[in-house]
Coordinates of C-alpha atoms in Angstrom, one line a residue:
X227 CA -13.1 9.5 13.8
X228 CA -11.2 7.9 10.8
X229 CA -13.6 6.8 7.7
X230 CA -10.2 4.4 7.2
X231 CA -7.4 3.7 9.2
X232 CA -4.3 2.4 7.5
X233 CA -2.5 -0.5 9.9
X234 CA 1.1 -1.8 9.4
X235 CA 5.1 -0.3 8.4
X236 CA 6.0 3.5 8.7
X237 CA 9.5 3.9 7.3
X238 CA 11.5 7.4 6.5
X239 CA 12.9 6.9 2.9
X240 CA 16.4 8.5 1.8
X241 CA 16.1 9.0 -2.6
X242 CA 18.8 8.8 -4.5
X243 CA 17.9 9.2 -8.2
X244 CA 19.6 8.3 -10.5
X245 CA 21.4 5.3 -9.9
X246 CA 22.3 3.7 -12.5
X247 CA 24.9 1.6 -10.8
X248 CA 27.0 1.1 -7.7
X249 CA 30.2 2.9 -6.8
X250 CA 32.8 0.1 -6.2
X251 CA 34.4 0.5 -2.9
X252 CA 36.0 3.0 -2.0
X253 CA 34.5 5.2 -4.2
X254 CA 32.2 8.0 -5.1
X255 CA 29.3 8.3 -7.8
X256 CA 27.1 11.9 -7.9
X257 CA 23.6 11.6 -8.0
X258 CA 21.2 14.4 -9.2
X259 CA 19.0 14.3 -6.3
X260 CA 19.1 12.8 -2.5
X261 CA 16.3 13.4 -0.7
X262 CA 14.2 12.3 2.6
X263 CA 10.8 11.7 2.3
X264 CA 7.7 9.6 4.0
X265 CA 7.8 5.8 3.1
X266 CA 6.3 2.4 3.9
X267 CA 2.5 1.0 2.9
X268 CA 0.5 2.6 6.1
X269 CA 2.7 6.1 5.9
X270 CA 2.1 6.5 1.6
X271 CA -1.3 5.0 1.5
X272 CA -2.6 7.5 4.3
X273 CA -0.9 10.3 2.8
X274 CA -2.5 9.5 -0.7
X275 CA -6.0 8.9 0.9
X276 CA -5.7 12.4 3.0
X277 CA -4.5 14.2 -0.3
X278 CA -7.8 12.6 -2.0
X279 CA -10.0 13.9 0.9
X280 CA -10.8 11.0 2.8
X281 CA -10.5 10.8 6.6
X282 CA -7.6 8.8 7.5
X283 CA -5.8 7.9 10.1
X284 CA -2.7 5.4 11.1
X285 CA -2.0 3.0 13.4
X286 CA 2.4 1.7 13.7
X287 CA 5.5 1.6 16.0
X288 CA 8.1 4.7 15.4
X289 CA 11.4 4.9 16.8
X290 CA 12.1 7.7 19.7
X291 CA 14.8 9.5 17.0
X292 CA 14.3 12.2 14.2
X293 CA 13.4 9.5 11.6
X294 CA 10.1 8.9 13.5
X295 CA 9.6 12.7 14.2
X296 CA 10.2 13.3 10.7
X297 CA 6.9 11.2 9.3
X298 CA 4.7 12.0 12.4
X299 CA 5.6 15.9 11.4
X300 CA 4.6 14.9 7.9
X301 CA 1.7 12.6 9.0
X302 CA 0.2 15.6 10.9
X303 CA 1.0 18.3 8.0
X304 CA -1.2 16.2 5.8
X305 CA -4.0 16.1 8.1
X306 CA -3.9 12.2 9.1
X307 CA -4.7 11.1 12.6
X308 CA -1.3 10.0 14.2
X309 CA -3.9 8.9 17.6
X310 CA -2.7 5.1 16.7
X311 CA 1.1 5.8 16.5
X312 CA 3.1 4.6 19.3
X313 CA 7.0 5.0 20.3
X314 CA 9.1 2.4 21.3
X315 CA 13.1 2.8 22.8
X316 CA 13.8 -0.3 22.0
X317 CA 15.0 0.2 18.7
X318 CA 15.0 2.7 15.8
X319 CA 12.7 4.0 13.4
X320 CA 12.3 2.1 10.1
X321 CA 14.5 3.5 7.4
X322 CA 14.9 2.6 3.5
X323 CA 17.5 4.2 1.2
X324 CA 16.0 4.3 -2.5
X325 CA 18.1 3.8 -5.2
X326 CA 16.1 5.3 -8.5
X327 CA 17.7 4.5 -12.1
X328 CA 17.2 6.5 -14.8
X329 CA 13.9 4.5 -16.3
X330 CA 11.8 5.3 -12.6
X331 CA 12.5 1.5 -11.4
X332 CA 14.3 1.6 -7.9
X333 CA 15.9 -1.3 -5.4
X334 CA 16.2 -0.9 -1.9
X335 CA 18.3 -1.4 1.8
X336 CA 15.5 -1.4 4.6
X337 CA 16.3 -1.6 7.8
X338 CA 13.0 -3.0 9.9
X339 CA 13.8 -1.3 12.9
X340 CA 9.9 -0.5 14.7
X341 CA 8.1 -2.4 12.5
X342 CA 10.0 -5.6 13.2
X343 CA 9.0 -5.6 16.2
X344 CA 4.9 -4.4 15.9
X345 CA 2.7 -6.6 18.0
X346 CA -1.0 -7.1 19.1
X347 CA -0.3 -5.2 22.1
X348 CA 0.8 -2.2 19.9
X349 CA -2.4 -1.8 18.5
X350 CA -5.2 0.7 20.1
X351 CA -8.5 -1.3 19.0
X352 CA -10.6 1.8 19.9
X353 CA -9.2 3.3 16.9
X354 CA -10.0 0.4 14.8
X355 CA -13.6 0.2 16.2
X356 CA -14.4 4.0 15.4
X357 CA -13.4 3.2 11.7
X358 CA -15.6 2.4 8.4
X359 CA -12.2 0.5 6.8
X360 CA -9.4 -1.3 8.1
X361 CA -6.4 -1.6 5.8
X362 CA -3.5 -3.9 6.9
X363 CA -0.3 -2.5 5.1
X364 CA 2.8 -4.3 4.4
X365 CA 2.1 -8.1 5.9
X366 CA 5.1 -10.0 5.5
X367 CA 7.2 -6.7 6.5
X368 CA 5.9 -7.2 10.2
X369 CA 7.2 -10.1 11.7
X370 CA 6.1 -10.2 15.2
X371 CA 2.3 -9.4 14.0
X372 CA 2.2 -11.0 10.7
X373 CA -0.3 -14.7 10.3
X374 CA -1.8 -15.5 13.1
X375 CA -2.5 -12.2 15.1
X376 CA -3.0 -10.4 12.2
X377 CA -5.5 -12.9 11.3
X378 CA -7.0 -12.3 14.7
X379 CA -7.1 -8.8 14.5
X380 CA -8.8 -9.1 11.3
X381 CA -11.3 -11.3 12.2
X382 CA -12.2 -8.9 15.3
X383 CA -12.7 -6.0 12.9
X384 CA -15.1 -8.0 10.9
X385 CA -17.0 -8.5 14.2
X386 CA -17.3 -5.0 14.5
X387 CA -18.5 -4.4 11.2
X388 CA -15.7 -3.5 9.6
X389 CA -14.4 -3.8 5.4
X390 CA -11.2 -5.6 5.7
X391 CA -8.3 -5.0 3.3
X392 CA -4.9 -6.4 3.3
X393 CA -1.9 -5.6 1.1
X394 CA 1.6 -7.9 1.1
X395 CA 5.3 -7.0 0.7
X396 CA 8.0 -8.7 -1.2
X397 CA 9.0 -11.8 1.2
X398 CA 12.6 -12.1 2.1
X399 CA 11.8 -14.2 4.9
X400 CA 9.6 -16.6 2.1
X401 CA 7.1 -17.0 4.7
X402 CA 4.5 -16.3 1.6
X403 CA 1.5 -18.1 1.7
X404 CA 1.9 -19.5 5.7
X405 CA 1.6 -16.2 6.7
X406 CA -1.0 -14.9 4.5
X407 CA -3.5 -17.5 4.5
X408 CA -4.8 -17.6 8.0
X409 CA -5.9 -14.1 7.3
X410 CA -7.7 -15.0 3.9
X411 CA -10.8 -15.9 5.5
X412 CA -11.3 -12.5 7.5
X413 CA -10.4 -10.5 4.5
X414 CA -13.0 -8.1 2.4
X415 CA -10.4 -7.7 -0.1
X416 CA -6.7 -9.1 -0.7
X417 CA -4.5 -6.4 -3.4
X418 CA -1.1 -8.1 -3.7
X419 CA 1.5 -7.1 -6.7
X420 CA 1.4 -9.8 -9.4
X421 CA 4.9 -10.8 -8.4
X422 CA 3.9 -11.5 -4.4
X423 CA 0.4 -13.2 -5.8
X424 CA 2.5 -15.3 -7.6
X425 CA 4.8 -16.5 -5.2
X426 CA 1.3 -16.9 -2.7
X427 CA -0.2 -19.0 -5.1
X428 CA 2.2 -20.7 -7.1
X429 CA 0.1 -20.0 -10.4
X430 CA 1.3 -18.0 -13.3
X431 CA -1.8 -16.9 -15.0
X432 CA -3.8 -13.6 -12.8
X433 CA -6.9 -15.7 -13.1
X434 CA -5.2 -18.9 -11.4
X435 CA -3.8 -16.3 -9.1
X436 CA -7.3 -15.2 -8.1
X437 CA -8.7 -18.4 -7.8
X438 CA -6.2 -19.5 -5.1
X439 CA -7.0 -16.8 -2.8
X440 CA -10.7 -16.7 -3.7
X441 CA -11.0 -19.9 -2.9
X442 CA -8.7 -19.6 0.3
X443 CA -11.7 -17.4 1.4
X444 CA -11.5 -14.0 0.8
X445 CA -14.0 -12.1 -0.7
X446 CA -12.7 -10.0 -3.6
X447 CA -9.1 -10.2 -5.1
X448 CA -7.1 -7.3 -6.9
X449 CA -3.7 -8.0 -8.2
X450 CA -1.7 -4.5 -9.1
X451 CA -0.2 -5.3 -12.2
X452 CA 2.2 -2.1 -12.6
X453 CA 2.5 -0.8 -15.9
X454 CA -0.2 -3.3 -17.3
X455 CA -3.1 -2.0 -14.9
X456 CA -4.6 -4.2 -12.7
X457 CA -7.0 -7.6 -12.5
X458 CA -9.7 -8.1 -10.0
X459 CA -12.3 -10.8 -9.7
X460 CA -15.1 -11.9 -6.7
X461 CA -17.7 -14.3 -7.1
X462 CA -19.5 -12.5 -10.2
X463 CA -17.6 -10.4 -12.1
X464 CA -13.8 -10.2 -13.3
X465 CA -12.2 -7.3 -15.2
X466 CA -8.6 -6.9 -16.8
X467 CA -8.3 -3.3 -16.8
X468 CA -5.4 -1.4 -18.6
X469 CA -3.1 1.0 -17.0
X470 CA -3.5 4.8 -17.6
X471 CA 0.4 5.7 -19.7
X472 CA 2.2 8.7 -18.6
X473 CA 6.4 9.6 -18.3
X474 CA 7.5 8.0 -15.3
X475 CA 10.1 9.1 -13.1
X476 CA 10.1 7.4 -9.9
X477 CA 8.0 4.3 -9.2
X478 CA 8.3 4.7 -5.7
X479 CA 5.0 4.2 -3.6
X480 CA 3.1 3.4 -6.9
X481 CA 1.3 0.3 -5.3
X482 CA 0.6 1.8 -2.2
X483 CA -0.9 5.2 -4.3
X484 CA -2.3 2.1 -6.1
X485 CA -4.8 1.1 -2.9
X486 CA -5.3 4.3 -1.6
X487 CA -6.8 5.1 -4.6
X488 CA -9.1 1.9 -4.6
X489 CA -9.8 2.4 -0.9
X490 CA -10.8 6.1 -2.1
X491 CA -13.2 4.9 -4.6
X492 CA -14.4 2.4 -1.5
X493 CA -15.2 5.2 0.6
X494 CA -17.1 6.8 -1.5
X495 CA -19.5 3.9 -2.5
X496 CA -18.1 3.3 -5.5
X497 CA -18.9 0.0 -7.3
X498 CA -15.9 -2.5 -7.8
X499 CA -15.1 -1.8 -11.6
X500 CA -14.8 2.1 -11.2
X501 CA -12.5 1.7 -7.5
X502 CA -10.1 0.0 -9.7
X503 CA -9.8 2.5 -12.8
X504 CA -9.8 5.4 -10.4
X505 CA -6.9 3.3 -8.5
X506 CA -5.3 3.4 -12.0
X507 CA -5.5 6.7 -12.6
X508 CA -3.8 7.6 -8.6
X509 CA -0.8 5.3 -9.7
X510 CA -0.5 6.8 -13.1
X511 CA 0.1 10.3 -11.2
X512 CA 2.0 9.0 -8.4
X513 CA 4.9 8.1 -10.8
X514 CA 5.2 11.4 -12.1
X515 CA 6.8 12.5 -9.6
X516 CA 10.2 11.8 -6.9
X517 CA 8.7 10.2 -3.9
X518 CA 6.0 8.4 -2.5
X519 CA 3.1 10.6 -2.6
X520 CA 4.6 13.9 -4.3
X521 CA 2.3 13.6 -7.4
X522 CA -1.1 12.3 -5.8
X523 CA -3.9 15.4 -6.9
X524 CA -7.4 16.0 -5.7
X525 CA -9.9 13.3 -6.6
X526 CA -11.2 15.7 -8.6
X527 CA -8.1 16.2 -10.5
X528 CA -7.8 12.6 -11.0
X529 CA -11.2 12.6 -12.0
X530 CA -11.1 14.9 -14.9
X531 CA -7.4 13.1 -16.3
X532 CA -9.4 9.8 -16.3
X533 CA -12.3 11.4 -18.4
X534 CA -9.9 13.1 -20.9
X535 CA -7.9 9.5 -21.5
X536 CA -9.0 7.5 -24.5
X537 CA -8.3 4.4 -22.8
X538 CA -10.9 4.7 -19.7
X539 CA -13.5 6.0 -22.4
X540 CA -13.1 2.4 -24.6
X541 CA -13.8 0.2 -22.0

């Protein structure tokens, strides 16, 4: 049994750090490092979670190639349950290549390949049902089960008891908020980025922001601000809370490190206000590092860098 299970894209990454611009055709530019690692919201978030100690496991599509062998190897080194993962032949694992620059911020070339095609019928309820948490990661990434069934699903797991969370994706498609807001009303807590709450709500301000989905239903809001922390509200409290400064070298992964640190806090009872700091703190030390989840510590660790910061004793 999973305390949390992680729903949505699994993707293999390709690095390449850094970048600071694009060879013109036909030609060559060296980069320092190119490497492979595990990507996508459900892959990083359970990898973060596991490396935190919580019991975690995944549900997602994978390709039958050596991209999808490649993150269930890592899946399973990293102790998360892989029970929910399916294979498909019909098409390839999702892959991203990374561009880093030199100041940590990166762009991307995804190809959706399995989790373009994720549906309903995908998706082994039983694991769902034997979970405390159900995180849906990367809406807007998942075509085939994004609005509607995911608002289904989600609306099941409340039915069964379950604390519904739900992260977005930046919106090529610009489906935004007709996708997201059937599911609103089945949702424990909604973390988009500032830039994706923006485009949802059409507001400016974080508090505006909040409002719109608040008011669209769900219970508690959380909008990752990157390097200037975070802001969350519900119906009786609201907190701007600053971001924890360290040297970044690779942003990579930083909101998804972002949740799994919140869902962390969540799993261990945790009230609202210290989730988010301790979230804070697992993004801080994710971006120390090249790749997704290759600076995520022990809670503990994380722990005793929030108590020596100045910043989390001022509040």
């Amino acid at each position: 049994m999973s305390k949390v299970v992680c729903l949505g894209i699994l993707v293999a990454d390709l690095i390449a750090k850094p970048v600071a611009q694009f060879p013109s055709k036909g030609k060559l530019t060296n980069v320092d490092t190119m490497e492979l690692h595990t990507g996508g919201c459900a892959t990083n978030t359970a990898i973060d979670l596991a490396k935190l100690g919580e019991d975690v496991g995944v549900i997602g599509l994978i390709g039958n190639d050596a991209f999808g062998s490649f993150i269930l190897n890592r899946l399973k080194a990293e102790n998360v349950d892989i029970t929910g993962v399916k294979h498909t032949t019909q098409i390839g694992t999702s892959t991203s290549m990374v561009f880093s620059d030199p100041d940590g911020e990166r762009s991307f070339l995804y190809y959706p390949g399995a989790n373009g095609i994720l549906a309903e019928e995908d998706i082994d309820f039983s694991v769902i049902e034997r979970c405390e948490i159900l995180f849906i990661a990367g809406s807007l990434l998942m075509p085939t089960l994004d609005g509607e069934p995911t608002a289904r699903l989600l609306k099941r797991a409340q039915k069964f008891g379950k604390y519904t969370i739900l992260d977005t994706a930046w919106d090529a498609s610009e489906k935004w908020m007709s996708a997201i807001g059937p599911c609103l009303p089945y949702l424990d807590l909604f973390m988009p980025s500032i830039e994706e709450a923006q485009m949802l709500s059409g507001k400016d301000n974080v508090e505006d922001m909040a409002k719109v989905f608040l008011t669209a239903g769900t219970q508690n809001v959380v909008i990752k601000c990157g390097a200037k922390g975070c802001y969350m509200e519900n119906s009786t409290e609201k907190h701007y809370l600053p971001a924890f400064g360290v040297n970044a070298i690779d942003t990579n992964g930083a909101g998804d490190s972002f949740v799994a640190g919140f869902i962390a806090g969540l799993a261990n009872k945790w009230d609202l206000k210290r989730c988010a700091e301790f979230a804070n703190a697992v993004g801080a030390h994710c971006v120390t590092a090249l790749g997704a989840s290759s600076g995520i510590k022990s809670k503990e660790e994380i722990i005793i860098f929030m108590e020596n910061r100045s910043n989390y004793h001022d509040k």
